[in-house]
Structure formats: structure tokens, C-alpha cells
Coordinates of C-alpha atoms in Angstrom, one line a residue:
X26 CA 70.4 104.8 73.7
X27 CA 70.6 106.0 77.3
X28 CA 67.4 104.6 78.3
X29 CA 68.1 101.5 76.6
X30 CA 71.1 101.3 78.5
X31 CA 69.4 102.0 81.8
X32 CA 67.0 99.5 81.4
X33 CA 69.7 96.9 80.7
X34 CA 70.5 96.8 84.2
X35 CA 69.4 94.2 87.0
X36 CA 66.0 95.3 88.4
X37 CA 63.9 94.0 91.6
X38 CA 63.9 89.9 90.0
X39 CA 65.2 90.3 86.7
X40 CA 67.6 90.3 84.3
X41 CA 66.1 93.0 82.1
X42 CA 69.7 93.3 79.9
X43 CA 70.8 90.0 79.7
X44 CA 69.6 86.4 78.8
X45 CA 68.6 84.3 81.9
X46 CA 69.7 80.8 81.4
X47 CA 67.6 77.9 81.2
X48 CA 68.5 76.2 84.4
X49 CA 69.6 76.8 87.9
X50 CA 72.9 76.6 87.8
X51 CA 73.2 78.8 84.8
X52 CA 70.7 81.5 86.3
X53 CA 73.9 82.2 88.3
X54 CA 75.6 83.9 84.9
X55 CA 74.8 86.4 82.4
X56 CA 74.6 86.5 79.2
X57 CA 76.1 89.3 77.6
X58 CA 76.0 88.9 73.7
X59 CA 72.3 88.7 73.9
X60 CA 71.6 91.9 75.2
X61 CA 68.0 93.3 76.3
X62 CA 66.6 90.2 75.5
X63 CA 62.9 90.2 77.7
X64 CA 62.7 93.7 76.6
X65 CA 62.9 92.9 72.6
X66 CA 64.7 96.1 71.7
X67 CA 66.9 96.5 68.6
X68 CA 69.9 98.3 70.0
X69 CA 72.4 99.8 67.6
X70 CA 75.9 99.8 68.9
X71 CA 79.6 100.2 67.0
X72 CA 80.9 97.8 64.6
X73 CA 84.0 96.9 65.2
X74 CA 86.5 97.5 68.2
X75 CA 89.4 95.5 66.8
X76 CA 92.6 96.6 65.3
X77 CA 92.7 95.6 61.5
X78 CA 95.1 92.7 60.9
X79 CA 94.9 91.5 64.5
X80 CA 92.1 89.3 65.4
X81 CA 93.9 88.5 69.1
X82 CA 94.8 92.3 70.4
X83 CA 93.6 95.8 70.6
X84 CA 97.2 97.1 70.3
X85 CA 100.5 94.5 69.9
X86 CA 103.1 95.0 71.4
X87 CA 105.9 94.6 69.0
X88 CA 108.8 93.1 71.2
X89 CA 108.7 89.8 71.2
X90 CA 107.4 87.0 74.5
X91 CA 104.8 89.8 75.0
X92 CA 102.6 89.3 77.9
X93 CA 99.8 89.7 76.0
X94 CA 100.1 86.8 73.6
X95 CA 100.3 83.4 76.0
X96 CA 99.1 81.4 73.3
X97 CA 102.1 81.9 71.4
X98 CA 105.7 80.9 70.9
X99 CA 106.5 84.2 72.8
X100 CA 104.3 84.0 75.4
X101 CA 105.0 80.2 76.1
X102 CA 108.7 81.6 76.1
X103 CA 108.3 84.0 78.7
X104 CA 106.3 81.4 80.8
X105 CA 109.0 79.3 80.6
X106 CA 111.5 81.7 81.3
X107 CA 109.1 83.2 84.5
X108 CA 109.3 79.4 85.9
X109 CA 113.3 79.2 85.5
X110 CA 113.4 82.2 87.8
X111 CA 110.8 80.6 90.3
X112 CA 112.8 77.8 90.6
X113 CA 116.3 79.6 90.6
X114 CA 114.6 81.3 93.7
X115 CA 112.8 79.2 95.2
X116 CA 114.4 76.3 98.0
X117 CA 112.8 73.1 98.9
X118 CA 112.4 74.6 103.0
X119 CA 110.3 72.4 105.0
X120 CA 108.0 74.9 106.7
X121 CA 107.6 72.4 109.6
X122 CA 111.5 73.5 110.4
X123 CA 110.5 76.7 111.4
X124 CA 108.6 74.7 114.4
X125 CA 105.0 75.8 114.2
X126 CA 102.3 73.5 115.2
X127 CA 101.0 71.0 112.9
X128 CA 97.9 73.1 112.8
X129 CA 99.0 75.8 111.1
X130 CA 101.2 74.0 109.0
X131 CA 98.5 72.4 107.4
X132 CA 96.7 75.7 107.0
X133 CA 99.9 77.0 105.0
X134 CA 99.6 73.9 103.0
X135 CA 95.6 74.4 102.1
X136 CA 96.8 78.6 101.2
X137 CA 99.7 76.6 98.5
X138 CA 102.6 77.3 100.9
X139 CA 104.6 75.3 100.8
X140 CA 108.1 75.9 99.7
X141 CA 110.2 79.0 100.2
X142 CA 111.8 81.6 98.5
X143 CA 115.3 81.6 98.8
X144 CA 115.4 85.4 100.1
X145 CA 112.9 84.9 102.7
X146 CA 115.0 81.6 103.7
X147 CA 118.3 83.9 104.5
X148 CA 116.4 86.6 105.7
X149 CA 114.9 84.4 109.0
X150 CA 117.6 82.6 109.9
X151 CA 119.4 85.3 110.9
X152 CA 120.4 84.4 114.5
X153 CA 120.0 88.1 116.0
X154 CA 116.6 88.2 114.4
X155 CA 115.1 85.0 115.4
X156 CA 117.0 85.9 119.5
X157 CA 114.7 88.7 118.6
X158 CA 116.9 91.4 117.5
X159 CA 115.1 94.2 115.5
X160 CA 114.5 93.9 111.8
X161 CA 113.7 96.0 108.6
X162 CA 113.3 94.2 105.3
X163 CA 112.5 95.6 102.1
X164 CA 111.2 93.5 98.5
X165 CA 108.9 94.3 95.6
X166 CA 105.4 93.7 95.9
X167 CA 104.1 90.3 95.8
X168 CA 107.9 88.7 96.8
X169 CA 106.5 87.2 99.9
X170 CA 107.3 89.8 102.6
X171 CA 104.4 89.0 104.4
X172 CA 105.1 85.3 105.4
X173 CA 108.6 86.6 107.2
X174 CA 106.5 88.8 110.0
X175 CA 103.9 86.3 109.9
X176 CA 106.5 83.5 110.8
X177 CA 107.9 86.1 113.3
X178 CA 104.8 86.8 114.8
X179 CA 103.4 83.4 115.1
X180 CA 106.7 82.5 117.2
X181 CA 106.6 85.0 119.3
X182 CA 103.4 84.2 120.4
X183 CA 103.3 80.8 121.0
X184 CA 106.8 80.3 122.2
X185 CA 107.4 83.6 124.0
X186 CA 104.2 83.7 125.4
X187 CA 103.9 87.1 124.3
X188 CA 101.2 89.3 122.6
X189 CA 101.8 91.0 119.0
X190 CA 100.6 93.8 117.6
X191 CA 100.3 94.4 113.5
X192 CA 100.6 97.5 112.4
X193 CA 98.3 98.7 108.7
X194 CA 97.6 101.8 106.5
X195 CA 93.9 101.6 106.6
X196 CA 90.7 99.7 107.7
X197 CA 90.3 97.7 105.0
X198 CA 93.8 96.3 105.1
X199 CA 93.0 95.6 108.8
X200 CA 89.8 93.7 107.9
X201 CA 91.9 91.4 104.9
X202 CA 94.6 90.6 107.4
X203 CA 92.3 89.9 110.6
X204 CA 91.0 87.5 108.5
X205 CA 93.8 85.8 107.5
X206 CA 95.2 85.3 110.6
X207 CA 92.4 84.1 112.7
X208 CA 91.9 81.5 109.7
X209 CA 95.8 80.8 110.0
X210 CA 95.6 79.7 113.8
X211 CA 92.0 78.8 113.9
X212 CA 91.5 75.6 116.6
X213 CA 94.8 76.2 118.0
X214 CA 93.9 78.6 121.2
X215 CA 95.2 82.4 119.5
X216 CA 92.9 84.9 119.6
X217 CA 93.0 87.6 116.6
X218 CA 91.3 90.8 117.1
X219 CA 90.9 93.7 114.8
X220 CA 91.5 97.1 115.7
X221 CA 90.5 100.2 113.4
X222 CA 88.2 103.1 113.4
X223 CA 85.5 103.2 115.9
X224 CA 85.5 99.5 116.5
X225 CA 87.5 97.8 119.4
X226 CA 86.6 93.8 119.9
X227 CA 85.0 92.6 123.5
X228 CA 87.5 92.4 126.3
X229 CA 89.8 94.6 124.5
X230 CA 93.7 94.0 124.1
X231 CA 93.4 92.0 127.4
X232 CA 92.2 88.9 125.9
X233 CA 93.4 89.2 122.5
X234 CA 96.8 87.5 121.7
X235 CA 97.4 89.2 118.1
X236 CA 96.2 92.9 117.7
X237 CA 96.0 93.6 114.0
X238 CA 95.6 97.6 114.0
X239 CA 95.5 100.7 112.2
X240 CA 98.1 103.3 113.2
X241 CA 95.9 105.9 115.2
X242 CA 94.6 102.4 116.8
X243 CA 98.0 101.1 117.7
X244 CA 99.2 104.5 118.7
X245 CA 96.5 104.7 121.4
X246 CA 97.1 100.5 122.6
X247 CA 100.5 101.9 123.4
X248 CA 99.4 104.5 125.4
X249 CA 97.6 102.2 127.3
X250 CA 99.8 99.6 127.6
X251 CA 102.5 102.6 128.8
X252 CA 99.9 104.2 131.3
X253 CA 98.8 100.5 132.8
X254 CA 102.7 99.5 133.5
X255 CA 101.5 96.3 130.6
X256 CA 104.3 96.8 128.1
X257 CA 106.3 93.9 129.1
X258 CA 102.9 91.7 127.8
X259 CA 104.6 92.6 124.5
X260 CA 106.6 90.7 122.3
X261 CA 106.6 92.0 119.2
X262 CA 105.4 95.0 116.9
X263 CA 105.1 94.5 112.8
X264 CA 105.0 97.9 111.1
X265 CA 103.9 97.2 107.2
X266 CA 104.3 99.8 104.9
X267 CA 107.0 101.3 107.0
X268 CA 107.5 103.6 104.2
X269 CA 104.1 106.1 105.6
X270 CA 107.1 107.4 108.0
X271 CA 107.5 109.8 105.7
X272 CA 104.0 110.0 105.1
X273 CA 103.2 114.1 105.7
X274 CA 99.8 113.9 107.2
X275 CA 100.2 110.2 109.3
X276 CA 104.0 110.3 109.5
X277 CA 104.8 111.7 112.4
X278 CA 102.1 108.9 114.8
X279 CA 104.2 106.1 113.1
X280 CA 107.6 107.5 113.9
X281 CA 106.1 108.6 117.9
X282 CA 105.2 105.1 118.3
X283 CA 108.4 103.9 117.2
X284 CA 110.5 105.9 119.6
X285 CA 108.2 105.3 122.5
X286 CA 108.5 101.7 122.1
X287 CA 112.2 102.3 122.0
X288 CA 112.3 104.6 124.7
X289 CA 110.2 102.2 127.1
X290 CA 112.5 98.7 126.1
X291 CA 116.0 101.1 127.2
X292 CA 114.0 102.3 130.4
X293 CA 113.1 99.2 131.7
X294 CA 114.9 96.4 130.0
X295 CA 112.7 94.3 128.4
X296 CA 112.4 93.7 125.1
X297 CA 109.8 93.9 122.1
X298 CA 111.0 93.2 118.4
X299 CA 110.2 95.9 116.2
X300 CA 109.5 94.3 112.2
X301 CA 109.3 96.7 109.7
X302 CA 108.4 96.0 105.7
X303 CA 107.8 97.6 102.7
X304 CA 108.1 97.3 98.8
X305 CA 109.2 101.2 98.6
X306 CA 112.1 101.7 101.0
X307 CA 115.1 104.0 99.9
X308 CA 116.9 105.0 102.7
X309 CA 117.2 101.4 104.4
X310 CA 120.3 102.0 106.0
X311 CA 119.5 105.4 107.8
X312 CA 115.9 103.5 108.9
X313 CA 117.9 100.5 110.3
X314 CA 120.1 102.6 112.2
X315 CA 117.5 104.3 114.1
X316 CA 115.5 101.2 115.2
X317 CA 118.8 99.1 116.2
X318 CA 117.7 97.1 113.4
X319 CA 119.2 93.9 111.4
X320 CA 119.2 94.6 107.6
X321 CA 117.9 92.8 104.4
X322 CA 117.4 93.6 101.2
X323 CA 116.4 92.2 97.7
X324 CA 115.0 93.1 94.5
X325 CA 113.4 89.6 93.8
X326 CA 110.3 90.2 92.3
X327 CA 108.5 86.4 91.3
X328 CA 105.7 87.6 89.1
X329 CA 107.2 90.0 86.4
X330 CA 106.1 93.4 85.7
X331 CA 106.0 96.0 83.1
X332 CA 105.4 99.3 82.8
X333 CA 103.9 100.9 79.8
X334 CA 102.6 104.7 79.3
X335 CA 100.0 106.2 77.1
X336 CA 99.9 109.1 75.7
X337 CA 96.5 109.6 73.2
X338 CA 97.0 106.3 71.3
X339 CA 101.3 105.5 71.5
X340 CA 102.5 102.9 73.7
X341 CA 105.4 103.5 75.7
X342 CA 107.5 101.5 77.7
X343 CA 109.4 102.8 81.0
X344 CA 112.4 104.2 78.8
X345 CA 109.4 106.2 76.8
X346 CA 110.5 104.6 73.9
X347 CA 107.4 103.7 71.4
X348 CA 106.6 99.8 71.5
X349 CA 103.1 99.7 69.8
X350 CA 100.1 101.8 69.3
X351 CA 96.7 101.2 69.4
X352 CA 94.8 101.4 66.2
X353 CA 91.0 100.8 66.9
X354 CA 89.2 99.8 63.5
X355 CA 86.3 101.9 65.1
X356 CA 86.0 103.1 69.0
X357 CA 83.7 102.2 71.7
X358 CA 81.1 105.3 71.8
X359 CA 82.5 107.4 75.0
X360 CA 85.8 105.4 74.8
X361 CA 87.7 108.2 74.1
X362 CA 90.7 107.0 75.8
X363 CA 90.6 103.7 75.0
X364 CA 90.2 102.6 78.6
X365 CA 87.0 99.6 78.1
X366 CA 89.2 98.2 75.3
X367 CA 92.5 97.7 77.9
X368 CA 89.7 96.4 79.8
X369 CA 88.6 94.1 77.0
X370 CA 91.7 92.8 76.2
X371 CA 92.3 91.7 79.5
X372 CA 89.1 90.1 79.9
X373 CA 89.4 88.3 77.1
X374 CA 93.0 86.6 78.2
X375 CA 90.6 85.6 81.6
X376 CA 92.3 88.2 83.6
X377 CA 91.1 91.3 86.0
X378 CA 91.7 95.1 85.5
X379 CA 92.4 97.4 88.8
X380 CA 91.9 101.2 87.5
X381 CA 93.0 104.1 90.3
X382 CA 91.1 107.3 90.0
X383 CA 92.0 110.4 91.8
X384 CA 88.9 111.0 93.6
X385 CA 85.2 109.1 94.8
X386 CA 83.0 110.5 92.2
X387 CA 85.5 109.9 89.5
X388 CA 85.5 105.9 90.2
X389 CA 81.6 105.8 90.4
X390 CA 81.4 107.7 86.9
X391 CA 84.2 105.6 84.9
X392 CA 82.8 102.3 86.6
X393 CA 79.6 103.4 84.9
X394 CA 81.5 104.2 81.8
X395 CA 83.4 101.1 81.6
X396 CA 80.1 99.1 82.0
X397 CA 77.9 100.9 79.7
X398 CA 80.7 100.1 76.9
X399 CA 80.6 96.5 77.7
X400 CA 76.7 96.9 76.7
X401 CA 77.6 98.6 73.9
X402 CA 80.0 96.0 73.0
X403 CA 77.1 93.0 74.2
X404 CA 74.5 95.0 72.1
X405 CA 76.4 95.7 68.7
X406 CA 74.5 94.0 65.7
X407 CA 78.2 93.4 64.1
X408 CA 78.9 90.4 62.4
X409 CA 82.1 91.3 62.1
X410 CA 81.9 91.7 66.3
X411 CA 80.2 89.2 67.1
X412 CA 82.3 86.7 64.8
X413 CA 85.7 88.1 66.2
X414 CA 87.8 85.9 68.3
X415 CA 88.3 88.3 71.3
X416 CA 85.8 89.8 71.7
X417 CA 83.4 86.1 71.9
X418 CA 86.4 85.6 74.5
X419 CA 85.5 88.3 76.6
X420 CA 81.3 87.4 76.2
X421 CA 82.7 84.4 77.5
X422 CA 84.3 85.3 80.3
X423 CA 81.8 87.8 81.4
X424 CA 79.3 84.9 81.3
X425 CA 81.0 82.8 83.5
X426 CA 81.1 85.4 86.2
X427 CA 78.1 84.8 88.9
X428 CA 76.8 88.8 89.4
X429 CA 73.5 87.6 90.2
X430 CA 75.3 86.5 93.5
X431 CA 76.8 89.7 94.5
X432 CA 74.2 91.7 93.6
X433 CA 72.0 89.3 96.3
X434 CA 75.2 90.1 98.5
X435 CA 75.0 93.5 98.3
X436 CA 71.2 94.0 98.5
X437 CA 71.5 92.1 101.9
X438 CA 73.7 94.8 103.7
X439 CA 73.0 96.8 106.3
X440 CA 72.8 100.0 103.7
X441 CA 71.4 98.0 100.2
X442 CA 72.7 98.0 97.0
X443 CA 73.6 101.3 95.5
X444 CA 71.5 102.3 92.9
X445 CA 75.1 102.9 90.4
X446 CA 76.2 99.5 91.7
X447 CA 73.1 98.1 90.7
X448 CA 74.4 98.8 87.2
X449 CA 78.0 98.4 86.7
X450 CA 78.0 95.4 88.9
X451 CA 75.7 93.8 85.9
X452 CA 78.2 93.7 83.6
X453 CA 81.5 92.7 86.3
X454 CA 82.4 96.4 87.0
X455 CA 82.3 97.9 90.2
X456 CA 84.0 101.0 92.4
X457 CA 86.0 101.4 95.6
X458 CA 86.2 103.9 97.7
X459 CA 85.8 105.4 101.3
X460 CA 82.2 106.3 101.1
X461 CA 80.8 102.7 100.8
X462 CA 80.8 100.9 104.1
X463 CA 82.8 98.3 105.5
X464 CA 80.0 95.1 104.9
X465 CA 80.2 96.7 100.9
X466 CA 84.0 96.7 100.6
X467 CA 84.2 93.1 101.6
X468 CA 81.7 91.9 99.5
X469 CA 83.5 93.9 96.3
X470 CA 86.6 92.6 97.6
X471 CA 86.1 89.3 97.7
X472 CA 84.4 89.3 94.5
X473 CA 87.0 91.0 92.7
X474 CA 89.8 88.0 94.2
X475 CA 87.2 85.2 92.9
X476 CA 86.5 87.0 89.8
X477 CA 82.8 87.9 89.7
X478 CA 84.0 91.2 89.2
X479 CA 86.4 91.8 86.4
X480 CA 87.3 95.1 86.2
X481 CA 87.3 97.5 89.8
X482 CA 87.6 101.2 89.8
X483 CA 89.5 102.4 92.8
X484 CA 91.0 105.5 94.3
X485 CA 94.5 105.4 95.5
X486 CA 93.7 104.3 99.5
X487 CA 93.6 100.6 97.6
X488 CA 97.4 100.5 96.5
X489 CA 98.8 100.3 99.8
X490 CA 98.3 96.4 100.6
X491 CA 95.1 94.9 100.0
X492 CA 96.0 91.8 98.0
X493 CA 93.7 92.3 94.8
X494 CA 94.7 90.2 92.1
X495 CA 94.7 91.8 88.4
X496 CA 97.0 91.3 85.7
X497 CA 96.8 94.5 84.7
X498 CA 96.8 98.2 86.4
X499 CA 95.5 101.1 84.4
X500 CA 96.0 104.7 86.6
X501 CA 93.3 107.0 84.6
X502 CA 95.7 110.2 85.0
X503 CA 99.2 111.4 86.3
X504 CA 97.8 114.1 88.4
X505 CA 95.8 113.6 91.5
X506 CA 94.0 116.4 93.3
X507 CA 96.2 118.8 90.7
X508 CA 98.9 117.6 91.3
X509 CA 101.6 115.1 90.3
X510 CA 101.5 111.5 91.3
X511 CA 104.0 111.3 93.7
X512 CA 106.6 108.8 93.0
X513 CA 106.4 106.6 96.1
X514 CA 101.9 106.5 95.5
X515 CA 103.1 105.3 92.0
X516 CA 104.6 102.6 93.0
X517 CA 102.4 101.5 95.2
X518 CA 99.8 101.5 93.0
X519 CA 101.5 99.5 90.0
X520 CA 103.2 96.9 92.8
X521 CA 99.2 95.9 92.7
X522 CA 99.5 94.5 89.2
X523 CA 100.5 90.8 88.9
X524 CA 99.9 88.6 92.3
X525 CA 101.9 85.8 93.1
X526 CA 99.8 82.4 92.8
X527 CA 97.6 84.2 90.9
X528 CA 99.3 85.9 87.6
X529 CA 102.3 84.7 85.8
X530 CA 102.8 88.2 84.9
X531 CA 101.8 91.6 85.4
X532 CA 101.8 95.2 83.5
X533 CA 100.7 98.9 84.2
X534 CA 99.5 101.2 81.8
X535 CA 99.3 105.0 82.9
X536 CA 97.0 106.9 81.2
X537 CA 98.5 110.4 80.0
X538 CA 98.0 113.3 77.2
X539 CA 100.6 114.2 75.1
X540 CA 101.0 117.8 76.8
X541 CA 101.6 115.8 80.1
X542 CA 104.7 114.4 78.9
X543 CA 107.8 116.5 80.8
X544 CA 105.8 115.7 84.2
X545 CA 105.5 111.8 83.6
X546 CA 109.5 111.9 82.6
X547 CA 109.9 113.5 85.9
X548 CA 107.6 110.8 87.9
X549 CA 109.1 108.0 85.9
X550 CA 112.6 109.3 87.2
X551 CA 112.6 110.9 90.4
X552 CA 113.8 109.2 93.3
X553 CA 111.9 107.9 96.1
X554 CA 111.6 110.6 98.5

């Protein structure tokens, strides 16, 4: 079985495990139900993966509107109900009032900006804030906190004539947003430059109007800028994730770049407008004080979210109290937590999976667990399986996504396509981590928001915000490098599930064992520190 499974995957200019289809177009998909195909193997895989009595779900849940259900009365309930709330929140703003060019208007327009929520609304037109008073703002993920410092920034620039500098957690946050902006204010004469790791862009800060940066990065454009008497070329500094203050090993740059900047604005009497954002703030008040900072708050969150917990096959919700269970008419071989059929399930709604892992080597393994049960799944001589509603929903889903073009995409990088990638990326599964390069996170990326890729394995460096879509977040095990998720990780990581424009709902689903069950209570109720 696993050289059957081996041989399944993509090779040099083939589709050994899959069907190729009969024209061009359709050589772009795969195949799945018709596994192994060219190599005329008989391939003997489980029978069944469904629940008995449910043709729809792997598990139910049994409170009614479940997420998982859109078909029905419940589900079209809770979509009606979901789009009650967006208009309740959102306000017919003209964007154009905000006086940007017409430029960038129009590229709002092509992203589906267009109207605003009512928080963000109240939140800029606050007078001391747009006379460029210092600001700290705090919503849960996905509530639009990034169009506030982007509509700061862009002003600041254009009428202030002054440079900005963007402040991220990591380098491929940094790539995401450099992107975004320079397509924001392409043709209209700003210059957007990316700052992070060992790269720095031609002609430096001097000729680049919006610095997005890491935090070592900004730290040391600071230092310059301090050392060259060029400070005052500053208009305004956006610090997301402002939460990594407290962050033990990064912390303390964050909060020395901070006070310099304040330090420097009393000395000499100029003034740059510190932004600062996150989904995870608790001590709002105490932050605000210390930066001479105008306040704002809300808990409006636009796409729903649930929380659920597993422990061995029970359901829980956030309270820990028992919603469903998940009864498997007969398991995925090497499924022993159940974590391909979440997948499945998902999959078969037309949705994407983000799973966090604690370390490299356990994403590349459960990437190539996850896609070796979709074979199984692909290969099973069932009828039962193969005449089940779901699972021909998630054959059909899997065939619709174009691989054969990612796997081209990642055999042209610099480094070529790695030899696990070359097999979980047949079947729409890949990993993320640090060890792959920059040119290979993009391409993953990217495929994961257009869904090529359907399910990504990632470690936790991916929850702080990289804007990957996917309905639902499964976090493999409460304890990370031995010890207990922290509480403020947590959330960071579940904040990924449900994206606004993209889901009309979102869930998590943390994976646990029944003896872990006194140390999720704890995460589930500790404060943020």
C-alpha cells in the first residue's frame, strides 16, 4: 500500500495517481476518484468514512443553524441572521469622503470596498486623530482594522508630504502587505518598499515613500533616521500586532522603538503619529496612556466564529459542554484522530482547512498524512463510498483545483519542488513553515487564497496576520514545544478561521486527549496576559 501510494504522486510529466483529462483545459485538474489509473493497480482502501444515518456530515452538530449544514433551514437561518448583523454594522460611507485620489478609489472598488463599517466610521473621524493625534485601536480578527491605518497612512502621505513606516511580525507578513500596497497606489507616484531580513530595496528609505518592515528592520530605519538628523521626513508609524509588546523574546525592540520615537517628537517638536492595532489587546487603557494615545474599542466581529474542542471523539463547545460526537462508520487507515475527515467535511462544503502544528517536521509529516488519506479515500473500491453524497462532493472539489499549476510553479523556483511537496501538493495539501524559502511561501500562499490548495499545514508563525482564508482552523495539539498554548498564540491562531469577503462563517476545532482536559479549561479561561 505504501508503494502504491508513492507512486500515486505527480512524477517528471505525469499524472501517475490520477486521471488526466481529455482536453486542455481539463489537464489543469485531477481526478481523484479514479485513482492510479496509467498504472492499472487494484488498490484496496476502507469502506466507508461516513457516520451512519448521516449522508451530509462526519459528526452533526446538534444545536440547531449549525454552520455546517448551509443547505438547510438552519443554515439558511444563520445566513440570514449573519447578513442582519452586516447591515446593522455596516454605513453607506462614500470612501471618496475620506479625500483620496480617484486612483485608489477605484482600486478599493476592484478589492469590494466599498462601504464601511460603522466602527471603523467613528473610529476616523475622530478630530485629534485625523489632526494627527496618536491612536490605539483594538477589534477581532477580520473586523476591518486594517483599512483604518491604511486610510491613515495613505493621508499622511500624500497630503502631509510625509514618509510612513509599517510595522509587521514576520517576513511573510511583510511580503503580503508590500504587495497590497504598491497595487493600492500603483500609477499614482508612491513608492512601496519592503523591508525584512537580509533584503533592503535600491536607494534605500531615501526614495521610498511607504516602508513596510519587520521589527528588527524598522528598529534599525530609526536609528538611522535618529543618527542622520531625518526624523522629521516622518509622518507616521503603524505598529500591527501591537500586542508582541509583551512578546518575551521581540518585546522589548517594539517597546525601544516606541519610546525613542516619543522621546525624539518631545525633544524637537515635531510630530509623527504613532497607529497601533491588534485583535488581542487587554490592557488598552494602560497602552493608550503610555503612547499619548486616542482610544477605541469594539468587539464587532462581521464573520461569526465558533469554537469547538475535541477530546478522542466528543465535541465540545467553548463552555465544554458536549454538542456532538463523531461516529465514523469505519476510519480512514492512520486517521486516528479523525483529522482528514474534519478535512473532508470541509472540503466537501467548498471550503479550506488551516491546521497549526507545533514544530517544521510535524507539518511536513501530517501534510503527508492528510494527503495519503485523501488517496485512500480516492482509491476505496466502496460502493457505498463512492455512491455517498459527501464524499462525491469532496472528489468534486478536489477536481476542480488546478495542482498541475502549482506544481509547475513550484518546480520553477530558485530551489525546485520539494520532493514531500511533490506529493501532498497532488492531492491540494501542502505545509508552511520557516524552512521553505520566500519564492515557495508565496506560491503556497497564493494558492491556498485561490483554492488550489485546500487544506495547509502550518506552524504557529502563520497566525499572526497573513490573511489566509479557511472556514475552518483545526490546532493538532494544546501543547507546543511542551508546553501550554499560550492564551494570547490561541487566539491568534483561531482569529484565522472565517475571512471577511470570503466565509460567511468560521469555526476552530482544537485537537486534545481526554487526560489533557484540566490544561485546555485553563487555556480556554485564562486571561490575556
Amino acid at each position: 500500500m505504501e508503494e502504491d501510494f508513492n507512486s500515486a504522486y505527480i512524477g517528471e510529466n505525469t499524472l501517475a495517481a490520477i486521471e488526466i483529462a481529455e482536453n486542455a483545459e481539463k489537464c489543469k485538474h485531477i481526478s481523484i476518484n479514479r485513482i492510479n489509473n496509467e498504472y492499472n493497480k487494484e488498490v484496496q482502501g476502507p469502506k466507508s468514512i461516513l457516520s451512519e444515518g448521516s449522508p451530509a456530515d462526519i459528526f452533526e452538530l446538534e444545536e440547531s443553524g449549525s454552520d455546517h449544514n448551509n443547505g438547510n433551514s438552519g443554515g439558511e437561518k444563520h445566513n440570514d441572521d449573519k447578513r442582519e448583523s452586516m447591515e446593522e454594522n455596516t454605513v453607506k460611507c462614500n470612501m471618496g469622503d475620506w479625500g483620496l485620489p480617484k486612483s485608489i478609489l477605484k482600486k478599493y472598488e476592484e478589492m469590494g470596498v466599498k462601504d464601511m463599517f460603522q466602527w471603523q466610521v467613528e473610529c476616523l473621524s475622530n478630530q485629534l486623530v485625523l489632526s494627527g493625534k496618536n491612536l490605539i485601536y483594538s477589534a477581532p480578527t477580520s473586523a476591518g482594522k486594517t483599512l483604518v491605518a491604511e486610510l491613515l497612512t495613505i493621508k499622511t502621505v500624500i497630503e502631509c508630504k510625509k514618509k510612513a513606516i509599517i510595522i509587521l511580525p514576520f517576513v511573510s507578513v511583510v511580503v503580503e502587505k508590500t504587495s497590497h500596497f504598491q497595487s493600492l497606489v500603483e500609477g499614482y507616484g508612491i513608492r512601496v518598499e519592503g523591508f525584512m531580513g537580509g533584503h533592503s530595496p535600491i536607494g534605500g528609505f531615501q526614495r521610498t515613500d511607504i516602508a513596510i518592515c519587520t521589527i528588527e528592520k524598522a528598529n534599525s530605519l530609526i536609528n538611522r533616521l535618529m543618527e542622520d538628523g531625518g526624523l522629521g521626513k516622518l509622518g507616521i508609524v503603524v505598529v500591527d500586532e501591537l500586542h508582541l509588546l509583551g512578546d518575551s523574546h521581540r518585546g522589548y525592540l517594539l517597546e525601544l522603538l516606541l519610546t525613542k520615537l516619543q522621546y525624539m517628537c518631545a525633544r524637537d517638536s515635531f510630530t509623527i503619529q504613532i497607529i497601533g492595532m491588534s485583535a488581542t489587546l487587554p490592557n488598552l487603557k494602560l497602552l493608550a496612556n503610555w503612547l499619548h494615545a486616542e482610544l477605541y474599542q469594539t468587539d464587532f466581529r462581521p464573520v461569526p466564529l465558533k469554537e469547538y474542542i475535541k477530546f478522542d471523539k466528543n465535541i465540545y463547545d467553548r463552555d465544554l459542554k458536549l454538542v456532538s460526537r463523531v461516529n465514523l462508520h469505519l476510519p480512514i487507515q492512520g486517521d486516528s484522530d479523525d483529522l482528514a475527515l474534519l478535512c473532508v467535511e470541509t472540503i466537501s462544503e467548498g471550503f479550506s482547512v488551516l491546521i497549526f502544528c507545533p514544530t517544521k517536521n510535524w507539518c511536513e509529516k501530517l501534510a503527508e498524512t492528510v494527503a495519503k488519506s485523501f488517496y485512500l479515500i480516492g482509491s476505496s473500491g466502496s460502493p457505498a463510498l463512492k455512491a455517498d453524497d459527501t464524499v462525491q462532493k469532496f472528489i468534486s472539489h478536489l477536481t476542480k483545483s488546478p495542482v498541475t499549476d502549482v506544481l509547475e510553479k513550484l518546480k520553477r523556483s530558485p530551489v525546485g519542488l520539494d520532493p514531500i511537496l511533490a506529493k501532498t501538493v497532488s492531492f491540494g495539501v501542502a505545509f508552511h513553515h520557516a524552512g521553505l524559502t520566500m519564492d515557495e511561501r508565496e506560491i503556497l500562499e497564493a494558492s491556498f487564497r485561490s483554492g488550489s490548495l485546500r487544506v495547509l499545514v502550518a506552524t504557529s508563525t502563520l497566525s499572526s496576520g497573513v490573511n489566509l482564508p479557511a472556514r475552518r482552523v483545526i490546532i493538532r495539539t494544546p501543547l507546543f514545544h511542551g508546553q501550554l498554548l499560550d492564551v494570547l498564540t490561541y487566539r491568534q491562531m483561531i482569529g484565522r478561521a472565517g475571512r471577511m469577503g470570503v466565509n460567511t462563517a468560521g469555526e476552530s476545532i482544537l485537537v486534545c486527549h481526554e487526560k489533557e482536559r484540566g490544561m485546555v479549561e485553563r487555556l480556554l479561561t485564562s486571561d490575556l496576559p
